[in-house]
Amino acid sequence: RKIGTAPAKTNSIPEDLLSASSGKHLRITAQNTRLPVLAEATVTEINEKSPMIKSFTFQIRNPQFDFKAGQWVDMFIPGMETVGGFSMYSSPTYLAETQTIKLGVKFSKWPPSHWLSTECQVGSTVSLRVGGDFFYAPEIDEAPHDLLLVAGGVGVNPLASMFYHAAHLYDLYLMDPKVHSPGKVLMLFSARNKQELLYKDELDEISSRHSRMKVKYFTTRETPNENSDVIGGHITEDVLRNTLSSMDLSSLKTFVCGPPPMIEAIESSLLKCNLEHHQILYEKWW
């Protein structure tokens, strides 16, 4: 796991909490930084994004709760020992404006995901703690740089948050040219079929407003229609090389999130395209 610069004033997971649960999320992320704020959150909306994936909107009850684009939350569900871990797909700005966050969760038998998919209702309450060292949060006076986001399946969640945050930075730059502006922002998003290309409408809407922000979609188990804007197949080395040809590699930042085999293949291809190790940041989901 390669990470970005750790946020300030963070704590590792408390020993008593770690020993109290056998949950895989806590074991895998035990060394990641975590913010000290534990916030109560209430479900206000549930939407089906695909047959296997639901979106959950949580109203946050603590004004000190904050996060950086790309981070996740520990989720403490009443009556459940296993602690969940889910990445926000909404942006930090959305939290500031609405006091809510959005999580995209795929159905599975893992207790936290299963509870969200089968038992959670509008009005259900949980506790959330922000964590993670994989995030996009450029300083206001940071020099512009290009940004490449490579997503596989529900691994799009933290990268969608980054994409939305980059759009917010563009909006700020248009109002005040003295603040940081991203360079070119490109996302390559692969899923099994078009139904699982999550948040496509939102991503496309941003692309239509910002000429330097684009998304290319790929489906690996479904052949797109002839006039579709979706490409059939995987994100290959040739795809990456062609994408990088229009970007400034000298200051490029690359974030990758998806299944471990995909990340390993993408990283290998990016290195063959002359990127440096320090330019490739990734987070695997299991």
Short mmCIF file of C-alpha atoms in Angstrom, two decimals:
data_model
loop_
_atom_site.label_atom_id
_atom_site.label_comp_id
_atom_site.label_asym_id
_atom_site.label_seq_id
_atom_site.Cartn_x
_atom_site.Cartn_y
_atom_site.Cartn_z
CA ARG A 1 0.00 0.00 0.00
CA LYS A 2 1.47 3.32 -1.05
CA ILE A 3 0.13 6.40 0.63
CA GLY A 4 0.05 10.15 0.32
CA THR A 5 1.38 12.56 2.91
CA ALA A 6 -0.30 11.84 6.23
CA PRO A 7 -2.71 14.46 7.54
CA ALA A 8 -1.70 16.43 10.61
CA LYS A 9 -2.91 15.68 14.15
CA THR A 10 -3.97 12.10 13.60
CA ASN A 11 -3.96 9.03 15.81
CA SER A 12 -3.44 5.36 15.05
CA ILE A 13 -6.21 2.99 16.05
CA PRO A 14 -6.59 2.59 19.84
CA GLU A 15 -5.21 -0.71 21.13
CA ASP A 16 -8.36 -1.53 23.08
CA LEU A 17 -10.50 -1.04 19.98
CA LEU A 18 -8.19 -3.16 17.83
CA SER A 19 -8.18 -6.03 20.32
CA ALA A 20 -11.95 -5.86 20.78
CA SER A 21 -12.70 -6.82 17.19
CA SER A 22 -11.55 -9.47 14.73
CA GLY A 23 -12.82 -7.42 11.80
CA LYS A 24 -10.60 -7.51 8.71
CA HIS A 25 -10.92 -3.76 8.13
CA LEU A 26 -9.27 -2.97 11.47
CA ARG A 27 -6.53 -5.54 10.93
CA ILE A 28 -5.70 -4.29 7.44
CA THR A 29 -5.75 -0.60 8.37
CA ALA A 30 -4.29 -0.84 11.89
CA GLN A 31 -1.24 1.25 10.93
CA ASN A 32 -3.18 3.93 9.06
CA THR A 33 -3.74 7.30 10.62
CA ARG A 34 -7.14 8.13 12.05
CA LEU A 35 -8.72 11.39 13.09
CA PRO A 36 -9.67 11.67 16.77
CA VAL A 37 -13.29 12.70 16.13
CA LEU A 38 -15.99 10.05 16.56
CA ALA A 39 -19.27 11.31 15.09
CA GLU A 40 -22.82 10.04 15.27
CA ALA A 41 -24.38 9.75 11.81
CA THR A 42 -27.95 9.07 10.72
CA VAL A 43 -29.02 7.59 7.39
CA THR A 44 -31.20 10.09 5.52
CA GLU A 45 -31.33 8.51 2.05
CA ILE A 46 -30.71 5.12 0.40
CA ASN A 47 -30.53 4.70 -3.37
CA GLU A 48 -29.87 1.66 -5.56
CA LYS A 49 -26.99 2.43 -7.93
CA SER A 50 -26.90 -1.06 -9.46
CA PRO A 51 -28.37 -4.47 -8.60
CA MET A 52 -25.42 -5.03 -6.22
CA ILE A 53 -24.54 -1.53 -5.03
CA LYS A 54 -26.40 0.99 -2.89
CA SER A 55 -25.64 4.61 -2.05
CA PHE A 56 -26.13 5.75 1.55
CA THR A 57 -26.38 9.38 2.63
CA PHE A 58 -25.44 10.05 6.26
CA GLN A 59 -26.24 13.21 8.21
CA ILE A 60 -23.23 13.99 10.41
CA ARG A 61 -24.02 15.14 13.95
CA ASN A 62 -20.59 16.52 14.86
CA PRO A 63 -19.35 19.84 13.38
CA GLN A 64 -15.72 18.78 13.95
CA PHE A 65 -16.07 15.83 11.57
CA ASP A 66 -14.01 16.44 8.43
CA PHE A 67 -12.14 14.44 5.80
CA LYS A 68 -9.88 14.72 2.77
CA ALA A 69 -10.93 13.47 -0.66
CA GLY A 70 -10.02 9.78 -0.84
CA GLN A 71 -10.26 8.92 2.85
CA TRP A 72 -12.59 6.35 4.43
CA VAL A 73 -14.54 5.91 7.65
CA ASP A 74 -14.52 3.28 10.36
CA MET A 75 -18.19 2.44 10.86
CA PHE A 76 -19.37 1.31 14.29
CA ILE A 77 -22.77 -0.36 13.95
CA PRO A 78 -24.84 -0.79 17.14
CA GLY A 79 -24.83 -4.40 18.31
CA MET A 80 -22.12 -5.50 15.86
CA GLU A 81 -18.55 -6.28 16.94
CA THR A 82 -17.09 -6.11 13.43
CA VAL A 83 -16.10 -2.58 12.45
CA GLY A 84 -16.87 -1.55 8.88
CA GLY A 85 -14.65 0.46 6.57
CA PHE A 86 -16.06 2.41 3.62
CA SER A 87 -14.71 5.21 1.42
CA MET A 88 -16.66 8.40 0.86
CA TYR A 89 -17.53 9.10 -2.76
CA SER A 90 -18.87 12.57 -1.99
CA SER A 91 -16.48 15.50 -1.63
CA PRO A 92 -15.29 17.42 1.45
CA THR A 93 -17.08 20.47 0.02
CA TYR A 94 -20.36 18.53 -0.05
CA LEU A 95 -19.91 17.79 3.65
CA ALA A 96 -19.20 21.46 4.40
CA GLU A 97 -22.30 22.57 2.49
CA THR A 98 -24.81 19.90 3.56
CA GLN A 99 -23.35 18.26 6.72
CA THR A 100 -23.74 14.93 4.93
CA ILE A 101 -21.48 12.32 3.33
CA LYS A 102 -22.24 9.61 0.77
CA LEU A 103 -20.97 6.03 0.75
CA GLY A 104 -21.28 3.50 -2.07
CA VAL A 105 -21.51 -0.06 -0.71
CA LYS A 106 -21.47 -3.34 -2.62
CA PHE A 107 -23.51 -6.25 -1.28
CA SER A 108 -21.44 -8.96 0.39
CA LYS A 109 -21.63 -11.38 3.31
CA TRP A 110 -19.12 -9.30 5.29
CA PRO A 111 -21.24 -8.28 8.32
CA PRO A 112 -21.03 -4.46 7.94
CA SER A 113 -21.78 -4.57 4.18
CA HIS A 114 -24.52 -7.15 4.71
CA TRP A 115 -26.15 -4.99 7.39
CA LEU A 116 -26.09 -1.92 5.17
CA SER A 117 -27.49 -3.84 2.21
CA THR A 118 -30.22 -5.78 4.01
CA GLU A 119 -31.10 -4.16 7.37
CA CYS A 120 -30.09 -0.50 7.32
CA GLN A 121 -32.99 1.92 6.88
CA VAL A 122 -33.53 5.66 6.73
CA GLY A 123 -33.23 6.72 10.36
CA SER A 124 -30.61 4.10 11.28
CA THR A 125 -27.75 5.54 13.32
CA VAL A 126 -24.06 4.57 13.40
CA SER A 127 -20.82 6.13 14.61
CA LEU A 128 -18.07 7.13 12.17
CA ARG A 129 -14.36 7.87 12.47
CA VAL A 130 -12.31 9.18 9.51
CA GLY A 131 -9.08 7.44 8.58
CA GLY A 132 -6.70 6.79 5.72
CA ASP A 133 -3.49 8.07 4.16
CA PHE A 134 -4.67 7.85 0.54
CA PHE A 135 -6.05 11.27 -0.34
CA TYR A 136 -5.89 14.24 -2.69
CA ALA A 137 -5.59 17.55 -0.86
CA PRO A 138 -3.23 20.01 -2.59
CA GLU A 139 -2.23 23.13 -0.68
CA ILE A 140 -3.84 26.38 -1.79
CA ASP A 141 -0.51 27.72 -3.07
CA GLU A 142 0.72 24.43 -4.59
CA ALA A 143 1.92 24.56 -8.20
CA PRO A 144 -0.49 23.08 -10.79
CA HIS A 145 -0.02 19.43 -11.71
CA ASP A 146 -1.86 16.89 -13.85
CA LEU A 147 -3.89 14.20 -12.13
CA LEU A 148 -4.60 10.64 -13.36
CA LEU A 149 -7.21 8.53 -11.56
CA VAL A 150 -7.54 4.81 -12.38
CA ALA A 151 -10.56 3.04 -10.88
CA GLY A 152 -11.76 -0.54 -10.87
CA GLY A 153 -15.29 -1.41 -9.74
CA VAL A 154 -16.30 0.04 -6.37
CA GLY A 155 -12.71 1.23 -6.08
CA VAL A 156 -14.09 4.30 -7.83
CA ASN A 157 -15.47 5.59 -4.51
CA PRO A 158 -12.39 7.46 -3.21
CA LEU A 159 -11.42 8.51 -6.73
CA ALA A 160 -14.86 9.99 -7.40
CA SER A 161 -14.39 12.06 -4.25
CA MET A 162 -11.05 13.25 -5.64
CA PHE A 163 -12.62 14.06 -9.02
CA TYR A 164 -15.36 16.11 -7.36
CA HIS A 165 -12.77 17.88 -5.21
CA ALA A 166 -10.68 18.75 -8.26
CA ALA A 167 -13.80 20.26 -9.86
CA HIS A 168 -14.31 22.36 -6.73
CA LEU A 169 -10.70 23.57 -6.95
CA TYR A 170 -11.29 24.58 -10.57
CA ASP A 171 -14.37 26.54 -9.51
CA LEU A 172 -12.35 28.35 -6.82
CA TYR A 173 -9.61 29.13 -9.33
CA LEU A 174 -12.11 30.72 -11.70
CA MET A 175 -13.13 33.06 -8.89
CA ASP A 176 -9.58 33.70 -7.64
CA PRO A 177 -6.64 32.91 -9.97
CA LYS A 178 -4.24 33.17 -7.02
CA VAL A 179 -5.37 29.85 -5.53
CA HIS A 180 -4.28 26.37 -6.62
CA SER A 181 -5.65 25.07 -9.89
CA PRO A 182 -5.32 21.44 -10.97
CA GLY A 183 -3.83 20.82 -14.39
CA LYS A 184 -5.47 18.22 -16.61
CA VAL A 185 -7.56 15.66 -14.68
CA LEU A 186 -8.29 12.32 -16.37
CA MET A 187 -10.08 9.30 -14.94
CA LEU A 188 -9.99 5.79 -16.39
CA PHE A 189 -12.87 3.78 -14.91
CA SER A 190 -13.31 0.05 -15.47
CA ALA A 191 -16.24 -2.11 -14.35
CA ARG A 192 -17.76 -5.43 -15.33
CA ASN A 193 -20.73 -3.84 -17.07
CA LYS A 194 -22.29 -0.44 -17.71
CA GLN A 195 -24.64 -0.76 -14.72
CA GLU A 196 -21.60 -0.85 -12.44
CA LEU A 197 -20.06 2.33 -13.85
CA LEU A 198 -21.13 4.16 -10.72
CA TYR A 199 -21.82 7.91 -10.63
CA LYS A 200 -21.45 8.15 -14.41
CA ASP A 201 -24.04 10.89 -14.75
CA GLU A 202 -22.36 13.01 -12.07
CA LEU A 203 -18.89 12.46 -13.51
CA ASP A 204 -20.10 13.30 -17.02
CA GLU A 205 -21.80 16.47 -15.78
CA ILE A 206 -18.51 17.68 -14.32
CA SER A 207 -16.67 16.80 -17.53
CA SER A 208 -19.18 18.85 -19.51
CA ARG A 209 -18.46 21.91 -17.34
CA HIS A 210 -14.68 21.60 -17.15
CA SER A 211 -12.86 21.08 -20.43
CA ARG A 212 -9.70 19.84 -18.67
CA MET A 213 -11.54 17.09 -16.78
CA LYS A 214 -12.47 13.89 -18.63
CA VAL A 215 -13.51 10.31 -17.88
CA LYS A 216 -13.01 7.25 -20.09
CA TYR A 217 -15.16 4.22 -19.28
CA PHE A 218 -14.37 0.53 -19.82
CA THR A 219 -16.46 -2.62 -19.39
CA THR A 220 -14.67 -5.95 -19.08
CA ARG A 221 -17.61 -8.39 -19.27
CA GLU A 222 -20.02 -6.55 -21.52
CA THR A 223 -19.65 -5.42 -25.12
CA PRO A 224 -20.80 -1.79 -25.43
CA ASN A 225 -23.25 -0.65 -28.09
CA GLU A 226 -21.75 0.74 -31.28
CA ASN A 227 -22.55 4.37 -30.40
CA SER A 228 -21.70 4.04 -26.71
CA ASP A 229 -19.14 6.24 -24.94
CA VAL A 230 -17.95 3.08 -23.16
CA ILE A 231 -14.98 1.05 -24.40
CA GLY A 232 -15.02 -2.74 -24.25
CA GLY A 233 -12.02 -4.39 -22.59
CA HIS A 234 -9.48 -3.71 -19.86
CA ILE A 235 -7.33 -0.69 -19.10
CA THR A 236 -4.19 -1.92 -20.84
CA GLU A 237 -0.64 -0.60 -21.07
CA ASP A 238 -1.48 0.82 -24.50
CA VAL A 239 -4.48 2.66 -23.05
CA LEU A 240 -2.31 4.10 -20.28
CA ARG A 241 0.47 5.08 -22.67
CA ASN A 242 -2.00 6.85 -24.95
CA THR A 243 -3.58 8.64 -21.98
CA LEU A 244 -0.23 9.75 -20.59
CA SER A 245 0.85 11.14 -23.96
CA SER A 246 -1.39 14.16 -23.38
CA MET A 247 -0.27 14.77 -19.78
CA ASP A 248 2.70 16.46 -18.13
CA LEU A 249 4.63 13.54 -16.63
CA SER A 250 7.12 15.74 -14.79
CA SER A 251 4.63 16.61 -12.05
CA LEU A 252 1.88 14.04 -12.63
CA LYS A 253 0.14 12.48 -9.64
CA THR A 254 -1.56 9.12 -10.14
CA PHE A 255 -4.10 7.50 -7.82
CA VAL A 256 -5.25 3.91 -8.37
CA CYS A 257 -7.95 2.01 -6.49
CA GLY A 258 -9.52 -1.37 -7.22
CA PRO A 259 -8.95 -5.12 -6.79
CA PRO A 260 -5.32 -6.04 -5.94
CA PRO A 261 -4.62 -7.87 -9.26
CA MET A 262 -5.77 -4.83 -11.22
CA ILE A 263 -3.63 -2.47 -9.16
CA GLU A 264 -0.55 -4.64 -9.65
CA ALA A 265 -1.11 -4.71 -13.42
CA ILE A 266 -1.74 -0.94 -13.60
CA GLU A 267 1.33 -0.11 -11.52
CA SER A 268 3.53 -2.34 -13.68
CA SER A 269 2.21 -0.70 -16.85
CA LEU A 270 2.65 2.83 -15.48
CA LEU A 271 6.26 2.11 -14.58
CA LYS A 272 6.84 0.86 -18.14
CA CYS A 273 5.41 4.20 -19.29
CA ASN A 274 8.26 5.95 -17.45
CA LEU A 275 6.42 7.06 -14.33
CA GLU A 276 8.39 7.04 -11.09
CA HIS A 277 7.33 4.93 -8.11
CA HIS A 278 6.63 8.02 -6.01
CA GLN A 279 4.10 9.24 -8.60
CA ILE A 280 1.88 6.17 -8.20
CA LEU A 281 -0.33 6.10 -5.11
CA TYR A 282 -2.76 3.26 -4.61
CA GLU A 283 -5.24 1.70 -2.23
CA LYS A 284 -6.44 -1.87 -2.56
CA TRP A 285 -9.86 -3.06 -1.55
CA TRP A 286 -10.43 -6.62 -0.51
#
